[in-house]
């Protein structure tokens, strides 16, 4: 299969929300896949069903989701993968909350999966899918799973993709939705309090709060956005000159999840052109680190110095571990 054929198959498999950006209006052939990783790495897990949502735990283990398998899984320090919980829908993003429980952004089964070009690739929603997203809570001690939110302002959450806590216990959520321009950023000031829409119109994927708590960074389409946080759940309309646009992604790549370094630079996972991680500063300058998978979907920082980094090679069904060049941001809450 040549690159143009592969591009056609990948574009056919992509969710419509991912194609909303103008950079993909007339897709060009994909550049070559990165042959070697940008950093020395070790593959620490494989045979996974589209791993995503990694969270580094204090005991050295890694919690993550396998979206296609519909599980919360754990990678032990000894390198063994264990199933922690089986869920319905599509567990997508994870974060530890102020109570030490695990919170799950569940996309409700938003994606189908198909092997294309040797990679497991997310595609269009299953027939009849319109909504089904929810935010769930998993008690890591008892194993009890409960649903905290499945609607916002009287309408269903369509497809919750990721979530992050601020240091006050407020919860930011990205709802990637299905149709272009219909997604939203959601916020709850405290767990259990009603959700509200903080920003509508994007199809947000990754979401993160800056170390100083002043900015919300969101990846969507082929871009990274940044918004001033004016108060709990309140985003300034024009934090950057172009409606919040912080930077276009590397070579028109498609945005996936993100994490933030301790220095405030945003590490944005990007797909297809090629797969990798762009490190974006406040001014929008990007340093790109490529990895040999077109579906590099997420990363997590951990370890004593927060430079241990786990990277989700989701298309290959693998997790790689590297030493990152700079320390990552410590999450607001850990367990």
CSV table of C-alpha atoms in Angstrom, one decimal, residues 121-306:
chain,number,residue,atom,x,y,z
A,121,UNK,CA,-7.0,3.0,14.0
A,122,UNK,CA,-10.1,4.7,15.5
A,123,UNK,CA,-12.8,5.4,13.0
A,124,UNK,CA,-16.4,6.7,12.7
A,125,UNK,CA,-19.0,6.2,15.5
A,126,UNK,CA,-21.0,2.9,15.4
A,127,UNK,CA,-24.3,3.2,13.6
A,128,UNK,CA,-26.9,5.1,15.6
A,129,UNK,CA,-24.5,6.7,18.0
A,130,UNK,CA,-25.5,10.2,19.0
A,131,UNK,CA,-24.5,10.6,22.6
A,132,UNK,CA,-23.4,8.5,25.6
A,133,UNK,CA,-20.6,10.3,27.3
A,134,UNK,CA,-20.2,10.3,31.0
A,135,UNK,CA,-17.9,11.0,33.9
A,136,UNK,CA,-17.4,8.1,36.2
A,137,UNK,CA,-15.7,7.5,39.6
A,138,UNK,CA,-13.8,4.4,40.5
A,139,UNK,CA,-12.9,3.7,44.1
A,140,UNK,CA,-9.5,2.2,43.8
A,141,UNK,CA,-9.9,0.4,47.2
A,142,UNK,CA,-13.3,-1.1,46.9
A,143,UNK,CA,-13.6,-1.2,43.1
A,144,UNK,CA,-17.0,0.5,43.2
A,145,UNK,CA,-17.8,2.3,40.0
A,146,UNK,CA,-20.4,5.1,39.9
A,147,UNK,CA,-21.5,7.6,37.3
A,148,UNK,CA,-21.1,11.2,38.4
A,149,UNK,CA,-22.2,13.1,35.3
A,150,UNK,CA,-24.0,12.2,32.1
A,151,UNK,CA,-25.5,15.5,31.2
A,152,UNK,CA,-24.7,19.2,31.2
A,153,UNK,CA,-27.3,22.1,31.3
A,154,UNK,CA,-30.1,19.7,30.4
A,155,UNK,CA,-28.5,17.9,27.5
A,156,UNK,CA,-26.5,14.7,27.3
A,157,UNK,CA,-22.7,14.7,27.3
A,158,UNK,CA,-21.9,13.4,23.8
A,159,UNK,CA,-18.4,12.0,24.1
A,160,UNK,CA,-16.3,12.9,27.1
A,161,UNK,CA,-12.7,12.6,25.9
A,162,UNK,CA,-10.4,13.8,28.7
A,163,UNK,CA,-10.5,15.6,32.1
A,164,UNK,CA,-8.2,17.4,34.4
A,165,UNK,CA,-8.5,18.8,38.0
A,166,UNK,CA,-7.3,22.2,39.0
A,167,UNK,CA,-5.7,22.7,42.4
A,168,UNK,CA,-9.0,23.9,43.9
A,169,UNK,CA,-10.7,20.6,43.0
A,170,UNK,CA,-12.5,22.0,40.0
A,171,UNK,CA,-13.0,19.6,37.1
A,172,UNK,CA,-12.4,20.5,33.5
A,173,UNK,CA,-13.7,18.1,30.8
A,174,UNK,CA,-13.4,18.0,27.0
A,175,UNK,CA,-16.5,16.8,25.1
A,176,UNK,CA,-15.2,16.0,21.6
A,177,UNK,CA,-18.8,15.3,20.4
A,178,UNK,CA,-19.3,14.0,16.8
A,179,UNK,CA,-20.2,16.7,14.4
A,180,UNK,CA,-17.6,19.5,13.7
A,181,UNK,CA,-18.1,22.6,15.8
A,182,UNK,CA,-20.5,21.0,18.3
A,183,UNK,CA,-18.0,19.9,21.0
A,184,UNK,CA,-17.5,21.8,24.3
A,185,UNK,CA,-15.4,22.4,27.3
A,186,UNK,CA,-17.2,21.6,30.5
A,187,UNK,CA,-16.5,22.6,34.2
A,188,UNK,CA,-17.7,21.7,37.6
A,189,UNK,CA,-16.4,23.9,40.5
A,190,UNK,CA,-16.5,20.9,42.9
A,191,UNK,CA,-17.3,17.2,42.5
A,192,UNK,CA,-21.0,16.7,42.6
A,193,UNK,CA,-21.9,20.3,41.7
A,194,UNK,CA,-23.6,20.8,38.4
A,195,UNK,CA,-21.6,20.9,35.2
A,196,UNK,CA,-21.7,23.9,33.0
A,197,UNK,CA,-20.4,24.8,29.5
A,198,UNK,CA,-17.3,26.9,29.8
A,199,UNK,CA,-16.7,27.1,26.0
A,200,UNK,CA,-18.6,25.8,23.0
A,201,UNK,CA,-17.7,25.5,19.3
A,202,UNK,CA,-14.5,23.5,19.4
A,203,UNK,CA,-14.2,19.7,19.3
A,204,UNK,CA,-11.7,19.6,22.2
A,205,UNK,CA,-9.5,16.5,22.8
A,206,UNK,CA,-6.6,17.1,25.2
A,207,UNK,CA,-7.1,19.5,28.1
A,208,UNK,CA,-4.7,20.8,30.8
A,209,UNK,CA,-4.3,23.6,33.3
A,210,UNK,CA,-1.0,25.5,33.4
A,211,UNK,CA,1.2,25.1,36.5
A,212,UNK,CA,0.4,28.6,37.7
A,213,UNK,CA,-3.4,28.0,37.2
A,214,UNK,CA,-3.8,30.9,34.9
A,215,UNK,CA,-4.3,29.2,31.5
A,216,UNK,CA,-6.3,26.3,30.1
A,217,UNK,CA,-4.7,24.6,27.2
A,218,UNK,CA,-6.9,22.6,24.8
A,219,UNK,CA,-6.0,20.6,21.7
A,220,UNK,CA,-8.6,20.5,18.9
A,221,UNK,CA,-8.5,19.7,15.1
A,222,UNK,CA,-5.0,20.7,13.9
A,223,UNK,CA,-4.3,23.3,16.6
A,224,UNK,CA,-3.5,24.0,20.2
A,225,UNK,CA,-5.6,26.6,21.9
A,226,UNK,CA,-4.9,28.6,25.1
A,227,UNK,CA,-7.4,30.5,27.2
A,228,UNK,CA,-6.9,32.8,30.2
A,229,UNK,CA,-8.8,31.5,33.2
A,230,UNK,CA,-10.7,34.5,34.6
A,231,UNK,CA,-12.3,32.6,37.4
A,232,UNK,CA,-13.7,29.1,38.2
A,233,UNK,CA,-15.0,27.8,34.9
A,234,UNK,CA,-14.6,31.2,33.3
A,235,UNK,CA,-12.5,31.5,30.1
A,236,UNK,CA,-11.5,34.7,28.4
A,237,UNK,CA,-12.8,34.9,24.9
A,238,UNK,CA,-9.5,36.0,23.2
A,239,UNK,CA,-6.5,34.9,25.2
A,240,UNK,CA,-4.5,34.7,22.0
A,241,UNK,CA,-5.0,37.0,19.0
A,242,UNK,CA,-6.8,34.5,16.9
A,243,UNK,CA,-9.7,33.3,19.1
A,244,UNK,CA,-7.5,31.4,21.5
A,245,UNK,CA,-5.2,29.9,18.9
A,246,UNK,CA,-1.8,29.2,20.5
A,247,UNK,CA,-0.1,27.3,17.7
A,248,UNK,CA,-0.9,25.1,14.7
A,249,UNK,CA,0.3,21.5,15.1
A,250,UNK,CA,3.4,20.2,13.5
A,251,UNK,CA,2.9,19.7,9.7
A,252,UNK,CA,-0.9,19.8,10.0
A,253,UNK,CA,-1.0,16.9,12.4
A,254,UNK,CA,-4.3,16.0,14.1
A,255,UNK,CA,-4.5,16.9,17.8
A,256,UNK,CA,-4.8,14.2,20.5
A,257,UNK,CA,-4.2,14.4,24.3
A,258,UNK,CA,-1.8,16.7,26.0
A,259,UNK,CA,0.2,17.1,29.2
A,260,UNK,CA,2.1,20.1,30.5
A,261,UNK,CA,5.7,20.4,31.7
A,262,UNK,CA,6.7,22.1,35.0
A,263,UNK,CA,8.0,25.1,33.0
A,264,UNK,CA,4.5,25.6,31.4
A,265,UNK,CA,5.4,24.2,27.9
A,266,UNK,CA,2.6,22.1,26.5
A,267,UNK,CA,3.3,18.6,25.2
A,268,UNK,CA,0.7,17.9,22.5
A,269,UNK,CA,0.3,14.4,21.1
A,270,UNK,CA,-0.3,14.6,17.4
A,271,UNK,CA,-1.4,12.0,14.8
A,272,UNK,CA,-0.5,10.9,11.3
A,273,UNK,CA,2.0,13.5,10.0
A,274,UNK,CA,4.0,11.8,11.5
A,275,UNK,CA,2.9,10.7,14.9
A,276,UNK,CA,4.8,12.3,17.8
A,277,UNK,CA,4.7,15.0,20.5
A,278,UNK,CA,5.0,18.7,19.9
A,279,UNK,CA,6.4,20.8,22.8
A,280,UNK,CA,4.9,24.2,22.5
A,281,UNK,CA,5.9,27.3,24.4
A,282,UNK,CA,3.7,30.3,25.4
A,283,UNK,CA,4.6,32.1,22.2
A,284,UNK,CA,3.6,29.1,20.0
A,285,UNK,CA,7.1,27.9,19.1
A,286,UNK,CA,7.1,24.1,18.7
A,287,UNK,CA,9.9,21.5,19.1
A,288,UNK,CA,8.7,18.2,17.7
A,289,UNK,CA,9.7,14.7,18.9
A,290,UNK,CA,8.7,12.0,16.5
A,291,UNK,CA,7.9,8.4,17.4
A,292,UNK,CA,7.3,5.3,15.1
A,293,UNK,CA,3.5,5.2,15.4
A,294,UNK,CA,1.0,7.4,13.6
A,295,UNK,CA,-1.3,7.2,16.7
A,296,UNK,CA,0.9,8.7,19.5
A,297,UNK,CA,-2.1,9.5,21.7
A,298,UNK,CA,-1.1,10.4,25.2
A,299,UNK,CA,1.7,10.6,27.7
A,300,UNK,CA,2.2,10.8,31.5
A,301,UNK,CA,5.0,12.1,33.7
A,302,UNK,CA,6.1,10.5,37.0
A,303,UNK,CA,9.0,9.3,39.0
A,304,UNK,CA,10.9,11.1,41.7
A,305,UNK,CA,11.9,14.0,39.4
A,306,UNK,CA,8.9,13.9,37.1
